[in-house]
mmCIF file of C-alpha atoms in Angstrom:
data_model
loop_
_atom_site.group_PDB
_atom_site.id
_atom_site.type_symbol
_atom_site.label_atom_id
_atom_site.label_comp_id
_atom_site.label_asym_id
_atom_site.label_seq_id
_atom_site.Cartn_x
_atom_site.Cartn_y
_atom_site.Cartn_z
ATOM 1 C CA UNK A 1 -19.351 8.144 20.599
ATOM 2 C CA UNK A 2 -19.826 9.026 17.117
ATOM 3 C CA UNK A 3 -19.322 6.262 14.428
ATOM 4 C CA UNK A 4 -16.252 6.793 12.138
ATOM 5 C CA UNK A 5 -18.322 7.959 8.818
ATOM 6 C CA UNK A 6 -19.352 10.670 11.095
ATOM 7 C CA UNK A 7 -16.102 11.461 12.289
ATOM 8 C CA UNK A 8 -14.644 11.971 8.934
ATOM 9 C CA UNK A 9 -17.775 14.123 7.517
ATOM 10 C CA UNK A 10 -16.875 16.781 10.592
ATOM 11 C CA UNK A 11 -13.391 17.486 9.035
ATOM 12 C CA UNK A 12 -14.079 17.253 5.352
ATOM 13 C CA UNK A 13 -17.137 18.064 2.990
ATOM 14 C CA UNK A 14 -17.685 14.518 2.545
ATOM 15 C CA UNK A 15 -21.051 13.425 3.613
ATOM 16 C CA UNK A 16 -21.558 9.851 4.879
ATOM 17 C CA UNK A 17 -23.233 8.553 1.621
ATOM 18 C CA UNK A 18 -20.254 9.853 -0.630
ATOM 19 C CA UNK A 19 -17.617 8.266 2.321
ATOM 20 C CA UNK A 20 -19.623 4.938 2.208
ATOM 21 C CA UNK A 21 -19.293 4.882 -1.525
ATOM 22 C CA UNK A 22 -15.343 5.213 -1.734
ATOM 23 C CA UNK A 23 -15.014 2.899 1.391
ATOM 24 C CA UNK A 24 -17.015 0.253 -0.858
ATOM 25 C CA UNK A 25 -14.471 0.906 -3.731
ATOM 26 C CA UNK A 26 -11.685 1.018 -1.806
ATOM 27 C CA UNK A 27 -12.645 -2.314 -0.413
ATOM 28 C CA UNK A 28 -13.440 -3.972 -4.202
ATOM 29 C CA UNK A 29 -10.291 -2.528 -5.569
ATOM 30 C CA UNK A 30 -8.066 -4.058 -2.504
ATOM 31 C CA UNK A 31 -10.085 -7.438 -2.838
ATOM 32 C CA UNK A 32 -9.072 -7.196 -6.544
ATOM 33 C CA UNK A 33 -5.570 -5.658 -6.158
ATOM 34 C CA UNK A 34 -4.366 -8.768 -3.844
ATOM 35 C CA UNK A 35 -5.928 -11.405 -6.313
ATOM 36 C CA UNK A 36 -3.599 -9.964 -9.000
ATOM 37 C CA UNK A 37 -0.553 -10.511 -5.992
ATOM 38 C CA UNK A 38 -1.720 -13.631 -5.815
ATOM 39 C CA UNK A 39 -1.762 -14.586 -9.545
ATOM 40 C CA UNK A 40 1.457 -12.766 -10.393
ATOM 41 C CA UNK A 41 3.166 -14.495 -7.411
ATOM 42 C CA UNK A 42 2.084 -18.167 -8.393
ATOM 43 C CA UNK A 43 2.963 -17.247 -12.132
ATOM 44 C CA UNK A 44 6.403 -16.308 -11.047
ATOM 45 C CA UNK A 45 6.784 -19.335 -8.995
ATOM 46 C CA UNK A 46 5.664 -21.616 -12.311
ATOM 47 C CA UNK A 47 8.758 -19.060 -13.818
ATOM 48 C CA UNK A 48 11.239 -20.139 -11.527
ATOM 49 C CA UNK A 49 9.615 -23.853 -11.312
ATOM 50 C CA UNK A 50 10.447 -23.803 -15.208
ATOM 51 C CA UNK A 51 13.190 -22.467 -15.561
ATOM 52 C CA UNK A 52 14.829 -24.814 -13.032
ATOM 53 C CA UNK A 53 14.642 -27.439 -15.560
ATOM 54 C CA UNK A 54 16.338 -25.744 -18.246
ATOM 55 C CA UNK A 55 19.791 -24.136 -18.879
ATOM 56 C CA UNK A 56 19.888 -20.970 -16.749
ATOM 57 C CA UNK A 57 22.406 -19.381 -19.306
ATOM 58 C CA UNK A 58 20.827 -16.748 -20.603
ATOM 59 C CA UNK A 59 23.236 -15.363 -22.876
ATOM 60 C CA UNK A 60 23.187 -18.659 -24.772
ATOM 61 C CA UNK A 61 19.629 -19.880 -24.892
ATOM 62 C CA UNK A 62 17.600 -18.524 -27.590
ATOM 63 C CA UNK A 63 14.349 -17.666 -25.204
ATOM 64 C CA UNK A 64 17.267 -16.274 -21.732
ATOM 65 C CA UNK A 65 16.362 -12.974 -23.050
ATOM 66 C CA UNK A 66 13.004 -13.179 -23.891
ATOM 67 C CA UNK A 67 12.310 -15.056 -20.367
ATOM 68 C CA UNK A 68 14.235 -12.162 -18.392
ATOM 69 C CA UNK A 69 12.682 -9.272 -20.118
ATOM 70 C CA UNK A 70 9.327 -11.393 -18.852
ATOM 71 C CA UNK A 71 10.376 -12.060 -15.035
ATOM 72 C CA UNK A 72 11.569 -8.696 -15.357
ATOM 73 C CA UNK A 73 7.927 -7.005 -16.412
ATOM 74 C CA UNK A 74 6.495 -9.521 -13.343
ATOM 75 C CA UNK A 75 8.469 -8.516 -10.935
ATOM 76 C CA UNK A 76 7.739 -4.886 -12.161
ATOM 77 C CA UNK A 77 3.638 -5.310 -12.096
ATOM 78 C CA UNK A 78 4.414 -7.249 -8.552
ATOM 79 C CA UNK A 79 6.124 -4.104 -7.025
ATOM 80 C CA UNK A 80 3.313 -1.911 -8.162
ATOM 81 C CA UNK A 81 0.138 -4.032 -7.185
ATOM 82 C CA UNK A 82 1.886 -3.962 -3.507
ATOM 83 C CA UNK A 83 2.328 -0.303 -3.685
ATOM 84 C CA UNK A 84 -1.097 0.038 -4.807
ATOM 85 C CA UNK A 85 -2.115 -2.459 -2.007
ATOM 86 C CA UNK A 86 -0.412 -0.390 0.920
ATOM 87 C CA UNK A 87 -1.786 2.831 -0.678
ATOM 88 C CA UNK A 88 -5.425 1.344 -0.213
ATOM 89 C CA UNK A 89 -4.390 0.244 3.084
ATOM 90 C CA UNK A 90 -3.625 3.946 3.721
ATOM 91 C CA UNK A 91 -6.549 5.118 2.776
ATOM 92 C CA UNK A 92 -8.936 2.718 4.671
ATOM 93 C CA UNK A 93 -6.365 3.241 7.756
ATOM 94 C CA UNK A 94 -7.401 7.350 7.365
ATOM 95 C CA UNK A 95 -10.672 6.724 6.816
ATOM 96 C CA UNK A 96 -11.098 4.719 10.258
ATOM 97 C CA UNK A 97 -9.133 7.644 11.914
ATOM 98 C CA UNK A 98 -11.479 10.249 9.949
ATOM 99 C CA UNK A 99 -8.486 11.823 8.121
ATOM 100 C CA UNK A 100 -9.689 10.864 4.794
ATOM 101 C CA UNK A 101 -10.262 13.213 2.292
ATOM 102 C CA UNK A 102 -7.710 15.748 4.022
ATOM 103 C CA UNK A 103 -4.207 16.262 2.094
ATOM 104 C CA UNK A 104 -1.069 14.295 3.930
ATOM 105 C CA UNK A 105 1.040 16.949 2.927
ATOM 106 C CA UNK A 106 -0.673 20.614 3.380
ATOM 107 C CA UNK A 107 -3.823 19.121 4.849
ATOM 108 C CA UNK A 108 -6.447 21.179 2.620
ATOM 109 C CA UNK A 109 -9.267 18.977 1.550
ATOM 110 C CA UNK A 110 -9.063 16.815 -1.183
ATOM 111 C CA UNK A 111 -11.670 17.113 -4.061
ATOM 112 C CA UNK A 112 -14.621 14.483 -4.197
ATOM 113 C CA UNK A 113 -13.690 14.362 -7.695
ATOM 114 C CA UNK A 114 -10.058 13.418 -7.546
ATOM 115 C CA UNK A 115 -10.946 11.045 -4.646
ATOM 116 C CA UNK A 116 -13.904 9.608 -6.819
ATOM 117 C CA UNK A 117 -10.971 9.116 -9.411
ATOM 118 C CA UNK A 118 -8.704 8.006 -7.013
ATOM 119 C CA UNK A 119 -9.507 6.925 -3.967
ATOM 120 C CA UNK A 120 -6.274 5.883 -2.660
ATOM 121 C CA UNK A 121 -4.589 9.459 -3.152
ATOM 122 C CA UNK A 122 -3.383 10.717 -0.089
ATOM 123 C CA UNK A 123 -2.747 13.911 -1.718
ATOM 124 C CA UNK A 124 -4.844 17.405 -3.419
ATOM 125 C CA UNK A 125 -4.128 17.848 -6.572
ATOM 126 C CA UNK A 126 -1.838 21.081 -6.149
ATOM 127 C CA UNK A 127 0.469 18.999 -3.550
ATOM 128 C CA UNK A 128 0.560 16.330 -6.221
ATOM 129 C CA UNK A 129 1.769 17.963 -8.950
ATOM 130 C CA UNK A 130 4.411 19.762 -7.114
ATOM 131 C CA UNK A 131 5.543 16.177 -5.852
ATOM 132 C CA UNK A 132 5.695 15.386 -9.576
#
């Protein structure tokens, strides 16, 4: 049985070393990724902790709209670090079935260079920017 780097060098140009090296990235990048879920979740709990004790008017008190505008940006950098977490995911998930570094759309092989920029991209560049 061959191991999975192996697998995934036999469909794309990637050699082992290059496959190893994204893996490790994609790895430090998910580590870091669901350490900023963490921290955003536990500074939106201290949000709703605080604003609990206050008047939850915020048409009438003088920081409602600075406060919203504030849960609102959290909640915003919350829904893209989980995006950014499953799109990791995806990527490890293709590397294990030796997909990775073939195009989810028109399955042409992906660049080293745009997967050296982006590891996560499940997508060539030409399918990209017609998804754009």
């Amino acid at each position: 049985m061959t191991g999975i780097a192996e697998r995934a060098t036999t469909t794309t140009s990637l050699t082992a070393r290059q496959l190893t090296a994204l893996r490790v990235h994609l790895v430090s990048d998910r580590e870091r990724t669901d350490g900023v879920i963490t921290q955003l979740i536990g500074e939106m709990d201290a949000f709703v902790s605080a604003r609990r004790d206050t008047s939850t008017d915020d048409e009438h008190d003088p920081e409602g709209p600075t406060l919203a505008f504030e849960r609102s940006q959290s909640e915003a950098m919350l829904s893209q670090a989980r995006q950014h977490l499953r799109d990791i995911d995806g990527a490890l998930l293709r590397m294990d079935e030796g997909r990775y570094g073939r195009c989810t759309s028109c399955t042409g092989e992906i660049a080293l260079g745009r997967l050296q920029a982006r590891p996560q991209s499940p997508l060539c560049i030409s399918c990209a920017g017609r998804l754009r």
